[in-house]
Coordinates of C-alpha atoms and ligand atoms in Angstrom, one line a residue:
M1 CA 195.0 137.8 -79.0
H2 CA 194.3 141.0 -77.2
K3 CA 191.0 141.4 -79.0
Y4 CA 189.9 137.9 -78.2
E5 CA 190.6 138.4 -74.5
K6 CA 188.6 141.5 -74.4
L7 CA 185.4 139.9 -76.3
W8 CA 185.7 136.8 -73.6
L9 CA 185.8 139.2 -70.7
S10 CA 182.9 141.2 -71.9
V11 CA 181.0 137.9 -72.7
G12 CA 181.9 136.8 -69.3
T13 CA 180.9 140.2 -67.7
A14 CA 177.6 140.2 -69.6
S15 CA 176.6 136.5 -68.7
L16 CA 177.4 137.4 -65.1
A17 CA 175.1 140.3 -65.3
L18 CA 172.3 138.4 -67.0
F19 CA 172.6 135.7 -64.3
L20 CA 172.3 138.2 -61.6
I21 CA 169.3 139.9 -63.4
I22 CA 167.5 136.7 -63.6
L23 CA 168.2 135.6 -59.9
I24 CA 166.8 139.0 -58.9
I25 CA 163.6 138.8 -61.1
T26 CA 163.1 135.3 -60.0
G27 CA 163.4 136.3 -56.5
L28 CA 161.0 139.2 -56.7
H29 CA 158.6 137.0 -58.5
N30 CA 158.1 134.4 -56.0
G31 CA 158.4 136.8 -53.1
H32 CA 155.4 138.7 -54.5
K33 CA 153.1 136.0 -56.3
P34 CA 150.2 135.0 -54.4
A35 CA 150.6 131.3 -53.7
A36 CA 147.6 129.9 -55.1
S37 CA 147.0 131.6 -58.4
G38 CA 150.1 130.3 -60.3
R39 CA 149.5 126.8 -59.3
A40 CA 153.3 126.2 -59.5
Y41 CA 154.4 127.0 -56.0
V42 CA 152.7 126.8 -52.8
N43 CA 153.9 127.9 -49.1
S44 CA 154.3 124.4 -47.7
D45 CA 154.1 125.7 -44.2
K46 CA 150.5 127.1 -44.8
V47 CA 149.3 124.1 -47.3
E48 CA 146.0 123.5 -45.3
Q49 CA 145.1 127.3 -45.7
I50 CA 145.8 127.7 -49.3
E51 CA 143.4 126.7 -52.2
P52 CA 142.8 123.9 -53.5
F53 CA 144.6 122.3 -50.6
N54 CA 142.3 123.5 -48.0
K55 CA 139.9 120.9 -49.5
P56 CA 141.6 117.5 -50.2
G57 CA 139.6 115.5 -52.3
L58 CA 137.7 114.8 -55.6
H59 CA 135.8 117.7 -56.9
K60 CA 133.8 118.1 -59.9
V61 CA 134.5 120.8 -62.1
Y62 CA 132.7 122.3 -64.9
G63 CA 133.9 124.2 -68.3
K64 CA 137.3 122.6 -68.6
D65 CA 138.9 120.0 -70.6
Y66 CA 138.6 117.5 -67.6
D67 CA 135.9 116.3 -65.0
Y68 CA 137.5 116.3 -61.7
E69 CA 140.0 117.9 -59.9
L70 CA 141.7 115.3 -57.3
V71 CA 143.5 117.5 -54.7
I72 CA 146.0 115.5 -52.8
V73 CA 148.0 116.7 -49.8
A74 CA 151.1 114.3 -48.9
S75 CA 152.8 114.1 -45.4
A76 CA 154.6 111.8 -43.4
F77 CA 153.2 109.1 -43.9
N78 CA 149.9 109.4 -45.6
Y79 CA 147.9 111.2 -48.3
Q80 CA 144.9 113.0 -47.7
P81 CA 142.2 112.5 -48.5
G82 CA 142.5 108.9 -47.2
K83 CA 139.7 107.3 -49.4
I84 CA 139.3 108.2 -53.1
E85 CA 136.4 107.2 -55.2
I86 CA 136.0 108.0 -58.9
P87 CA 133.5 107.4 -61.4
K88 CA 134.4 105.3 -64.2
G89 CA 135.3 107.1 -67.4
S90 CA 136.1 110.3 -65.9
K91 CA 139.0 112.5 -66.8
V92 CA 140.7 113.6 -63.5
K93 CA 143.5 116.3 -63.1
I94 CA 145.5 115.4 -60.1
I95 CA 146.8 118.3 -58.1
A96 CA 149.4 117.4 -55.5
T97 CA 151.9 118.8 -53.1
S98 CA 153.7 117.9 -49.9
K99 CA 153.4 119.5 -46.4
D100 CA 156.8 118.4 -45.2
T101 CA 159.4 116.3 -47.3
L102 CA 159.8 114.7 -50.5
H103 CA 157.4 112.3 -51.4
G104 CA 156.0 110.1 -54.4
F105 CA 152.8 109.8 -55.9
S106 CA 152.6 106.7 -58.1
L107 CA 149.9 104.5 -59.3
P108 CA 151.7 101.3 -60.3
G109 CA 150.6 99.8 -63.7
T110 CA 149.6 103.3 -65.0
N111 CA 151.7 106.4 -66.2
V112 CA 151.0 108.3 -63.0
N113 CA 154.4 108.6 -61.1
M114 CA 155.0 112.0 -59.7
M115 CA 157.5 113.6 -57.3
L116 CA 155.6 115.9 -54.7
E117 CA 158.0 118.4 -53.5
P118 CA 157.2 120.6 -50.5
G119 CA 156.6 124.3 -51.9
H120 CA 155.8 122.7 -55.5
I121 CA 152.6 121.8 -57.1
S122 CA 152.6 118.8 -59.1
E123 CA 149.9 118.0 -61.5
Y124 CA 148.8 115.3 -64.0
S125 CA 145.7 114.2 -65.7
K126 CA 144.5 110.8 -66.5
T127 CA 141.1 109.3 -67.4
F128 CA 140.1 106.5 -65.5
N129 CA 138.3 104.0 -67.9
H130 CA 138.5 100.8 -66.1
K131 CA 136.6 99.9 -62.8
G132 CA 138.7 98.7 -59.9
E133 CA 141.3 99.5 -57.4
Y134 CA 144.4 101.7 -58.0
L135 CA 147.1 101.5 -55.4
I136 CA 148.7 104.7 -54.5
I137 CA 152.3 104.3 -53.2
C138 CA 155.2 106.6 -52.1
N139 CA 158.1 105.9 -54.2
E140 CA 160.6 108.6 -52.8
Y141 CA 162.2 107.4 -49.6
C142 CA 160.6 109.9 -46.8
G143 CA 161.6 108.4 -43.4
V144 CA 160.8 105.7 -41.2
G145 CA 157.3 105.2 -42.4
H146 CA 158.1 105.5 -46.1
A147 CA 157.1 101.5 -46.9
D148 CA 153.7 102.1 -45.5
M149 CA 152.8 105.1 -47.2
K150 CA 150.2 104.1 -49.4
S151 CA 146.5 104.9 -50.5
M152 CA 143.8 103.4 -52.6
I153 CA 142.0 105.0 -55.5
K154 CA 138.8 103.1 -56.1
V155 CA 137.0 103.5 -59.7
V156 CA 133.4 102.9 -59.5
D157 CA 130.4 102.5 -61.8
Ligands
LIG1 CU1 156.4 109.3 -48.6 CU2 158.1 107.8 -49.1

């Protein structure tokens, strides 16, 4: 019995130490990481100054496995840019974040359904093969204007 107790005590201590080490490493990592390079985190207070969110909109890219980046900044209760036109057949990488609170970015009838958390960058790639209009809706409750938080993607020839 005594042996097992000792064993469990050391396992417990080791896990605790490991946990603390992970916490410290994660803390240091976040603190020192330049916000824009990793594309996983972004300082939500300075979204407008940080690439790519300083230029919301559709941007042609070259040498990647997609044709455009669509940069979206959500805030209560709208999306930037307001109007989006995408040439039919384009593969688009949607890169989005929120400036204030939790929002959604959903295109009903498609697979696009993201949560936009302040401080985090959400990404999703989609090829728009069909001409038409896609409604963008916020599907996370975000306050009094939630129900009106909508936008539109127009896929054009
Ligand atoms: Cu934004 Cu609900």
